[in-house]
Short mmCIF file of C-alpha atoms and ligand atoms in Angstrom, two decimals:
data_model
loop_
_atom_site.label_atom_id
_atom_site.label_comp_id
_atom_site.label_asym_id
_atom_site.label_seq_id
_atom_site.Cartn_x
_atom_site.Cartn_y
_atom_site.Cartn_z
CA UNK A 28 114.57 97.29 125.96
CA UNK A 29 113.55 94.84 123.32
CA UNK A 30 111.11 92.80 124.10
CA UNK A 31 112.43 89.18 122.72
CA UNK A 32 115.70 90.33 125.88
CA UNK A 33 113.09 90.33 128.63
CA UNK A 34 112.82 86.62 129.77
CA UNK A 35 116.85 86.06 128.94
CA UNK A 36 118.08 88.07 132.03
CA UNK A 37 118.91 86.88 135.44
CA UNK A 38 119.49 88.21 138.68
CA UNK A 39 123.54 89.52 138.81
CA UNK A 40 123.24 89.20 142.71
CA UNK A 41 121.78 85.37 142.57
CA UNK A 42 124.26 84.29 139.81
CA UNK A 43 125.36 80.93 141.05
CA UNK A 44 121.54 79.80 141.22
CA UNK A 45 120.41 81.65 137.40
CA UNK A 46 117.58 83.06 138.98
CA UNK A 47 115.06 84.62 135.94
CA UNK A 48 114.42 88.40 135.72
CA UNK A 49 110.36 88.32 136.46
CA UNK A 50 109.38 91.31 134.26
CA UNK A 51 107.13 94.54 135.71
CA UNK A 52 106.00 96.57 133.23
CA UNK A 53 104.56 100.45 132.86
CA UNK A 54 104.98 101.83 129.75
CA UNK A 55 105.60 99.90 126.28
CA UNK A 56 105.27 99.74 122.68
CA UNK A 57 104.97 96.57 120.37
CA UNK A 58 108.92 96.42 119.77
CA UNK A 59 109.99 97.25 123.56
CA UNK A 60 109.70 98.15 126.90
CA UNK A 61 109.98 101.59 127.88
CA UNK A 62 109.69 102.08 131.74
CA UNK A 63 109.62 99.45 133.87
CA UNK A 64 111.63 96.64 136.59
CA UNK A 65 112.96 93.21 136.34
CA UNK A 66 112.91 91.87 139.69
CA UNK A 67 114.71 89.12 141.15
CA UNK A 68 112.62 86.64 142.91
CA UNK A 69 114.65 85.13 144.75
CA UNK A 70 116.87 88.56 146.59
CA UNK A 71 113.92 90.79 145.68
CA UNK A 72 116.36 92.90 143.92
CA UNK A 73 114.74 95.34 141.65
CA UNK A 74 116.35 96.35 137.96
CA UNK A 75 115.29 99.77 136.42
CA UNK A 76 113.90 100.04 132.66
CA UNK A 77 113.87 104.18 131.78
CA UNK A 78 113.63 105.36 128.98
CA UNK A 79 113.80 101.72 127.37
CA UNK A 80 117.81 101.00 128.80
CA UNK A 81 117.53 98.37 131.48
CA UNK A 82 120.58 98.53 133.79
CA UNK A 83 121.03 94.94 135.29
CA UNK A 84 124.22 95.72 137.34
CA UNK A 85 125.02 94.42 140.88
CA UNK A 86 124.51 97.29 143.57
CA UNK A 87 128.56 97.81 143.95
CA UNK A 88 128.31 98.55 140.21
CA UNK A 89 125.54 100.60 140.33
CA UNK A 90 127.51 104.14 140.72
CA UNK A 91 130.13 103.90 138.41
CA UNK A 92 126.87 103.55 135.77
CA UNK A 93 126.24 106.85 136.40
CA UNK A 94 129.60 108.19 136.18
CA UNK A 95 129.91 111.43 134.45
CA UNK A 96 133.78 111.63 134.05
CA UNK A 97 135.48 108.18 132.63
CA UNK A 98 133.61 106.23 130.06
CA UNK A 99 130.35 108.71 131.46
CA UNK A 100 131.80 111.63 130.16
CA UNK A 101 131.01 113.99 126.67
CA UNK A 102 134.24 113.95 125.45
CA UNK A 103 134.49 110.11 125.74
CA UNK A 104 131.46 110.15 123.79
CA UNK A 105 133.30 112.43 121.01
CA UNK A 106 136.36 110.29 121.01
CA UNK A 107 134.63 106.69 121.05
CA UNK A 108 132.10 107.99 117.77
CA UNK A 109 135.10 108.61 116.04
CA UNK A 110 136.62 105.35 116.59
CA UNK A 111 133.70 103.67 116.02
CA UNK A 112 131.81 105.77 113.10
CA UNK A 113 134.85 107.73 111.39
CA UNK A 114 134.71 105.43 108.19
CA UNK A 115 131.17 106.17 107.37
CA UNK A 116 131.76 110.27 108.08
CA UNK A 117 135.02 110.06 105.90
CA UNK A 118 137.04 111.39 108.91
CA UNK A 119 140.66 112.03 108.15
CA UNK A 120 142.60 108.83 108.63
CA UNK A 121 139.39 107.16 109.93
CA UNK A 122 140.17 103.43 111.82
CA UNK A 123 139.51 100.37 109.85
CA UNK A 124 139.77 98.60 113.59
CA UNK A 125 136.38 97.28 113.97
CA UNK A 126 136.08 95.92 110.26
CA UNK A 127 139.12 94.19 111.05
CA UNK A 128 138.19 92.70 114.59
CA UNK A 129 134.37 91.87 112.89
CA UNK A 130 136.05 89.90 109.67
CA UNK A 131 137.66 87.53 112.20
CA UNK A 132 134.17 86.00 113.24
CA UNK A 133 132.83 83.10 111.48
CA UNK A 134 128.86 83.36 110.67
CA UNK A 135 127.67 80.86 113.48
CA UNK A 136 123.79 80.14 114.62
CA UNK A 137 122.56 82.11 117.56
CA UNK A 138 123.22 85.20 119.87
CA UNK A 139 126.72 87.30 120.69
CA UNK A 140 127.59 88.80 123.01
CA UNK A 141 129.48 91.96 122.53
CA UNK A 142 131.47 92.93 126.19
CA UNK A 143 132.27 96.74 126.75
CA UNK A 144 130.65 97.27 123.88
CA UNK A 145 130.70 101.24 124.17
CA UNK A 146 128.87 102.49 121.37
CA UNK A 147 128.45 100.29 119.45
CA UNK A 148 129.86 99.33 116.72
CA UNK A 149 131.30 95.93 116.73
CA UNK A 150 127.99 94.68 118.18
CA UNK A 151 126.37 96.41 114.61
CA UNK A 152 128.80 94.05 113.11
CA UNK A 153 128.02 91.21 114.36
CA UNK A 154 124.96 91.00 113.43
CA UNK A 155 126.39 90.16 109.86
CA UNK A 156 126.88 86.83 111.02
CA UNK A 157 125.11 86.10 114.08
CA UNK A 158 120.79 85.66 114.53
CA UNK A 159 121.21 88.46 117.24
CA UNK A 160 123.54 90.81 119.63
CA UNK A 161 123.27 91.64 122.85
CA UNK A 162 126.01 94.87 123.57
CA UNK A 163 127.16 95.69 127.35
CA UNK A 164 128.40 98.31 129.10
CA UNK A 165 129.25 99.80 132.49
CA UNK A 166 128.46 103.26 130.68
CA UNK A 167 125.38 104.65 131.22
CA UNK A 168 125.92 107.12 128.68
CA UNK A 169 127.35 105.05 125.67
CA UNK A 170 124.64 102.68 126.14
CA UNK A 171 122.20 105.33 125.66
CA UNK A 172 123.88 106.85 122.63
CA UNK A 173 124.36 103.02 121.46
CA UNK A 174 120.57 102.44 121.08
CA UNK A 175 120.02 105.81 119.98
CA UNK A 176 122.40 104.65 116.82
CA UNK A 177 119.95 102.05 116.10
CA UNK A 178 117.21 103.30 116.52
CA UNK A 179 117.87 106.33 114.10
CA UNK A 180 120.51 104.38 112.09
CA UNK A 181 121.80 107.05 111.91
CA UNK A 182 124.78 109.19 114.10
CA UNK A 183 124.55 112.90 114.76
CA UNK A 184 127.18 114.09 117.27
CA UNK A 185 129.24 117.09 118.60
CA UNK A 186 132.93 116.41 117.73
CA UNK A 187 135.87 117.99 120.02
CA UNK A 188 137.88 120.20 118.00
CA UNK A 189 139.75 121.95 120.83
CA UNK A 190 138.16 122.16 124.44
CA UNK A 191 134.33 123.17 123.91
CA UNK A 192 135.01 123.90 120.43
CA UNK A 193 133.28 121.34 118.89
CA UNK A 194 131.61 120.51 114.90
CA UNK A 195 128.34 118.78 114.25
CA UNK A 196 129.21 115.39 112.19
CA UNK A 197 126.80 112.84 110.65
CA UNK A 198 126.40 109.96 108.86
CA UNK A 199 123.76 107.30 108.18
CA UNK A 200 124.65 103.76 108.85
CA UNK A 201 125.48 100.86 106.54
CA UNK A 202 121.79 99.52 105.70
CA UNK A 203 123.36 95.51 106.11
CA UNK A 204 123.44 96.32 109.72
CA UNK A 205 120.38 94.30 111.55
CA UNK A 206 119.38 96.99 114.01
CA UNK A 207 116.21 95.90 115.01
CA UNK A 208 118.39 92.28 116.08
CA UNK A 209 120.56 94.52 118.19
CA UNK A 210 119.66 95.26 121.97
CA UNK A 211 121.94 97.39 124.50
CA UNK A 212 121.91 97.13 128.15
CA UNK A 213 124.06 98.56 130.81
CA UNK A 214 125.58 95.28 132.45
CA UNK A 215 129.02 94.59 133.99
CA UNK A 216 131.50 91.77 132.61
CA UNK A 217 132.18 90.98 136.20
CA UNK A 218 128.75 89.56 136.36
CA UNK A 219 127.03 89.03 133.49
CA UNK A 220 123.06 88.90 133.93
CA UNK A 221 122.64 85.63 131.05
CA UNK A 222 121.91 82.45 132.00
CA UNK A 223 125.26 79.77 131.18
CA UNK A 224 125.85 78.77 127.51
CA UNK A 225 123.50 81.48 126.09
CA UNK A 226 125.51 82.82 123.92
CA UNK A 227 127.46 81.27 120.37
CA UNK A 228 129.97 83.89 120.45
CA UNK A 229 131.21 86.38 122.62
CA UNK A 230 133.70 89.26 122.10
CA UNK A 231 136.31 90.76 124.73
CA UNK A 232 137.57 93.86 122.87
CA UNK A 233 140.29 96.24 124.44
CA UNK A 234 138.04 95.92 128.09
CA UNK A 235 140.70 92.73 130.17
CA UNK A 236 142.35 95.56 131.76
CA UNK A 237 139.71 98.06 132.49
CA UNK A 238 138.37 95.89 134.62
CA UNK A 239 139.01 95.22 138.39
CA UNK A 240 139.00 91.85 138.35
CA UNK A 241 140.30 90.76 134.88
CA UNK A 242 140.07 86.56 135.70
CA UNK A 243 136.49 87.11 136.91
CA UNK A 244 135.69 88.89 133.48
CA UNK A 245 136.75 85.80 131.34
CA UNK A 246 135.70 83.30 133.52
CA UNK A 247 131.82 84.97 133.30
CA UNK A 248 132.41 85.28 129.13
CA UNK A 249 133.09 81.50 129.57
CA UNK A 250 130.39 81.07 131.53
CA UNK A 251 127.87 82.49 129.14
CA UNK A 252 129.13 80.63 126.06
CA UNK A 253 128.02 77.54 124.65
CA UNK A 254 130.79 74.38 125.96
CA UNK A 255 130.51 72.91 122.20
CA UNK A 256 130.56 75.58 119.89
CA UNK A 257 131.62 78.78 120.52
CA UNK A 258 133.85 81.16 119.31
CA UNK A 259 135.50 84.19 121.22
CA UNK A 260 137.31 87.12 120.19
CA UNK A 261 139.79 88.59 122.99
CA UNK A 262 141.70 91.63 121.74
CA UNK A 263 143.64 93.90 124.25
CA UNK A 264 146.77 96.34 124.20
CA UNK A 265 147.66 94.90 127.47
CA UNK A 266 148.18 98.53 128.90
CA UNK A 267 147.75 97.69 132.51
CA UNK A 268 146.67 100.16 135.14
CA UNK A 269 147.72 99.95 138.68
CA UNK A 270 144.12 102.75 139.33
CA UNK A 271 142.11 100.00 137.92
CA UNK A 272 143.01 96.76 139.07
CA UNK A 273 145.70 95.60 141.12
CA UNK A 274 148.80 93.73 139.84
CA UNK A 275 147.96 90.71 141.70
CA UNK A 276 145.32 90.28 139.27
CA UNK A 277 147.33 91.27 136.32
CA UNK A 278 146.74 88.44 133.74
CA UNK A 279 150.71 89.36 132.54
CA UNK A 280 152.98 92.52 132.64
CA UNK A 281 154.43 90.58 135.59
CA UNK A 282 157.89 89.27 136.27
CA UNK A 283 157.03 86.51 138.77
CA UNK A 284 154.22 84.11 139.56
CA UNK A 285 151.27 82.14 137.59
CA UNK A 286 151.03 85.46 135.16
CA UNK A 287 154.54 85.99 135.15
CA UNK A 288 155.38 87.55 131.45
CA UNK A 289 153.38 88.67 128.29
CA UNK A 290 149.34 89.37 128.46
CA UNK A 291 148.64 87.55 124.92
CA UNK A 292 151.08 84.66 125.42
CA UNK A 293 149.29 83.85 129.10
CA UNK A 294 145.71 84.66 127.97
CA UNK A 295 146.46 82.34 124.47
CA UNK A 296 147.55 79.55 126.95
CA UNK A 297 144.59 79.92 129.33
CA UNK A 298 142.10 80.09 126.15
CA UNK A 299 143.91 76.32 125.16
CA UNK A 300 144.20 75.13 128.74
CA UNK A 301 140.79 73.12 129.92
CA UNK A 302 140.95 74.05 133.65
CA UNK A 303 141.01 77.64 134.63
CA UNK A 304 138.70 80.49 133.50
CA UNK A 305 138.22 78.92 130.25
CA UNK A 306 136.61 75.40 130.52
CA UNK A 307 136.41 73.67 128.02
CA UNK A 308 139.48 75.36 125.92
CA UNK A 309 139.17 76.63 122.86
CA UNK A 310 141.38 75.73 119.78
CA UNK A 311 143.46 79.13 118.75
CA UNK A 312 142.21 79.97 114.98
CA UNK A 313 143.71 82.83 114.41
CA UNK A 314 146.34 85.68 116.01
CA UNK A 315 147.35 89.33 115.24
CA UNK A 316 147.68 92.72 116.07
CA UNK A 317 145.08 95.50 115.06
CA UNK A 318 145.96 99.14 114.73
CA UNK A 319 143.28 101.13 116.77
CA UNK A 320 142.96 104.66 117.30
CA UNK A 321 141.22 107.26 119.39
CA UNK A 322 140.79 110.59 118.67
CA UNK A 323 140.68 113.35 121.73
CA UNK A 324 140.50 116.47 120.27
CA UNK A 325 141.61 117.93 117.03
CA UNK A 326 145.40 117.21 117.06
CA UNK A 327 145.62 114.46 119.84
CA UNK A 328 144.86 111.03 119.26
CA UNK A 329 146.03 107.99 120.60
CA UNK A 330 147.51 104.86 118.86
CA UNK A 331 147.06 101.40 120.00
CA UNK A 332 147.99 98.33 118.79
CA UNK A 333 145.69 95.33 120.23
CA UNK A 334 146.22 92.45 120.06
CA UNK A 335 144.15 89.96 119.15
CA UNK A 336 143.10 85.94 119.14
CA UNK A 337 140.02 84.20 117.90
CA UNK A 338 139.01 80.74 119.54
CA UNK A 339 136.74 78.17 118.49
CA UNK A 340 135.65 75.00 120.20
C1 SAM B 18 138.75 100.81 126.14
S1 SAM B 18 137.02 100.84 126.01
C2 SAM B 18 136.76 99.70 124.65
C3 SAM B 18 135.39 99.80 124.06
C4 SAM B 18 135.13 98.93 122.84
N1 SAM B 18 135.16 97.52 123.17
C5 SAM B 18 136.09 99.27 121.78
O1 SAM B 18 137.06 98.50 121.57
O2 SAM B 18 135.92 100.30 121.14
C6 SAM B 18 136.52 99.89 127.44
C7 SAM B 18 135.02 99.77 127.57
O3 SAM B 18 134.74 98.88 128.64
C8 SAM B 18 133.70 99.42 129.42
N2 SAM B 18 133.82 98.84 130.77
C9 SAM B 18 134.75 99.08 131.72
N3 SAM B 18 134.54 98.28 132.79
C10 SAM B 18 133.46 97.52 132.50
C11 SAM B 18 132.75 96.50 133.19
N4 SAM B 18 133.11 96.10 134.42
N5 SAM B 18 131.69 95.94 132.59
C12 SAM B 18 131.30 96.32 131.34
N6 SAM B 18 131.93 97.29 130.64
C13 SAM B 18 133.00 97.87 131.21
C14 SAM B 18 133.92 100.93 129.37
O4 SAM B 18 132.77 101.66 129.71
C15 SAM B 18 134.32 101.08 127.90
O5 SAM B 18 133.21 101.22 127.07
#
């Protein structure tokens, strides 16, 4: 982990008191930390560094890190480079998704905060127009391959052609990226280990309903952004999942109740509104729908359209 991250990160078991991460360190270099903990001084709680990826996730959240299916698993990996990378390896109807999500973002002063970041590449983005990006992940395994990306800037992966057919791609990586102002951790947007207002901007892209407890995951982006000026990008294809979260906590797809109706017409009004998750609201600068795609294997891929809403306040 980089070492200008070390004294930002609290305690995601103590988060109502933002208790500091006191740092422990065994092995580094002048740039990072390699093995090490950040321990809570308050619960005692103690947060790995191996292999320079700290993974700052409450104890529940701990396993699902580790996951090899899901998000864990190698072909996720295949499909998410694609997504993410296919422009730069001139890939067959590559996505322009990301460019299109990152040109939304005004250049601002100070960190993002890139949620469900996956591999990476929105969070390489934004570092276009922001002093420096954090990304986070449940994944274990995109993390990894995240800071591998900058550290090499460069990608090098097995692509699924059919099963374990696969084909070696690579590409280096746009040189305006600021890698060395990128850092990657494995956190959870259910309880994000920054301190409140630490962040200028923060992005929510295509992760509301992966998680459990999707009012929880934009009342902690709220929590980390600055109350004055901030801007947030929320994009989401509002598939909801009945094995993720339950529809009680469905922020729309519902036909009764507080949520009752469309996902982006209830999460614009919650963005505006100054009670609820987001306090203080932001003003709505911009709306729209972005064509994503993921590729599975050779002739499968998946279309989405997500749709998307930048805030300012
Ligand atoms: C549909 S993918 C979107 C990834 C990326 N934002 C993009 O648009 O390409 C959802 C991502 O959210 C991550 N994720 C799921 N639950 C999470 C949680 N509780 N905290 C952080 N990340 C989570 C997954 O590992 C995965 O990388």
């Amino acid at each position: 982990m980089k070492k200008w991250l070390t004294k930002e990160l609290i305690c995601p078991e103590c988060l109502e008191q933002e208790v500091f991460l006191n740092l422990e360190s065994q092995k580094e270099n002048d740039q990072e930390i390699i093995e090490g903990n950040l321990i809570c001084p308050q619960c005692g709680q103690q947060y790995t560094i191996h292999e320079g990826i700290a993974v700052v996730v409450p104890k529940k959240t701990l396993p699902i890190t580790r996951e090899s299916t899901g998000y864990g698993s190698f072909s996720m990996l295949s499909s998410y480079f694609w997504s993410h990378y296919s422009e730069f390896f001139n890939g067959p109807d590559a996505t322009d998704a990301y460019k299109k999500w990152a040109a939304a973002f005004e250049p601002q002063n100070g960190w993002a905060l890139d949620i469900g970041c996956s591999v990476g590449r929105l969070s390489f983005e934004m570092t276009k127009t922001h002093d420096r990006v954090v990304g986070i992940d449940t994944s274990l395994s995109f993390i990894r391959a995240a800071r591998k990306l900058a550290a090499q800037k460069r990608l090098e992966f097995e692509m699924i052609m059919e099963g374990r057919i696969t084909e070696k791609k690579s590409t280096s990586l746009p040189s305006e990226f600021n890698f060395d102002h990128t850092e990657f951790i494995v956190a959870d947007a259910t309880a994000l280990p920054f301190p409140r207002e630490r962040f200028a901007t923060a992005s929510s892209v295509n992760i509301l309903e992966k998680v459990s407890d999707p009012a929880l995951h934009l009342t902690e982006a709220n929590r980390v952004m600055d109350k004055k000026n901030a801007q947030f990008l929320f994009s989401d294809p509002f598939s909801w999942d009945e094995s993720v979260s339950s529809p009680d906590t469905w922020l729309g797809g519902r036909n009764q109740g507080p949520y009752k109706g469309y996902g982006m017409e209830n999460i614009c009004r919650l963005m505006e509104e100054d009670s609820g998750p987001f306090s203080p609201g932001f003003t709505i600068r911009q709306t729209g729908e972005v064509l994503w795609k993921i590729r599975k294997t050779r002739h499968l891929w998946e279309h989405i359209t997500s749709q998307f809403i930048l805030g300012k306040r």
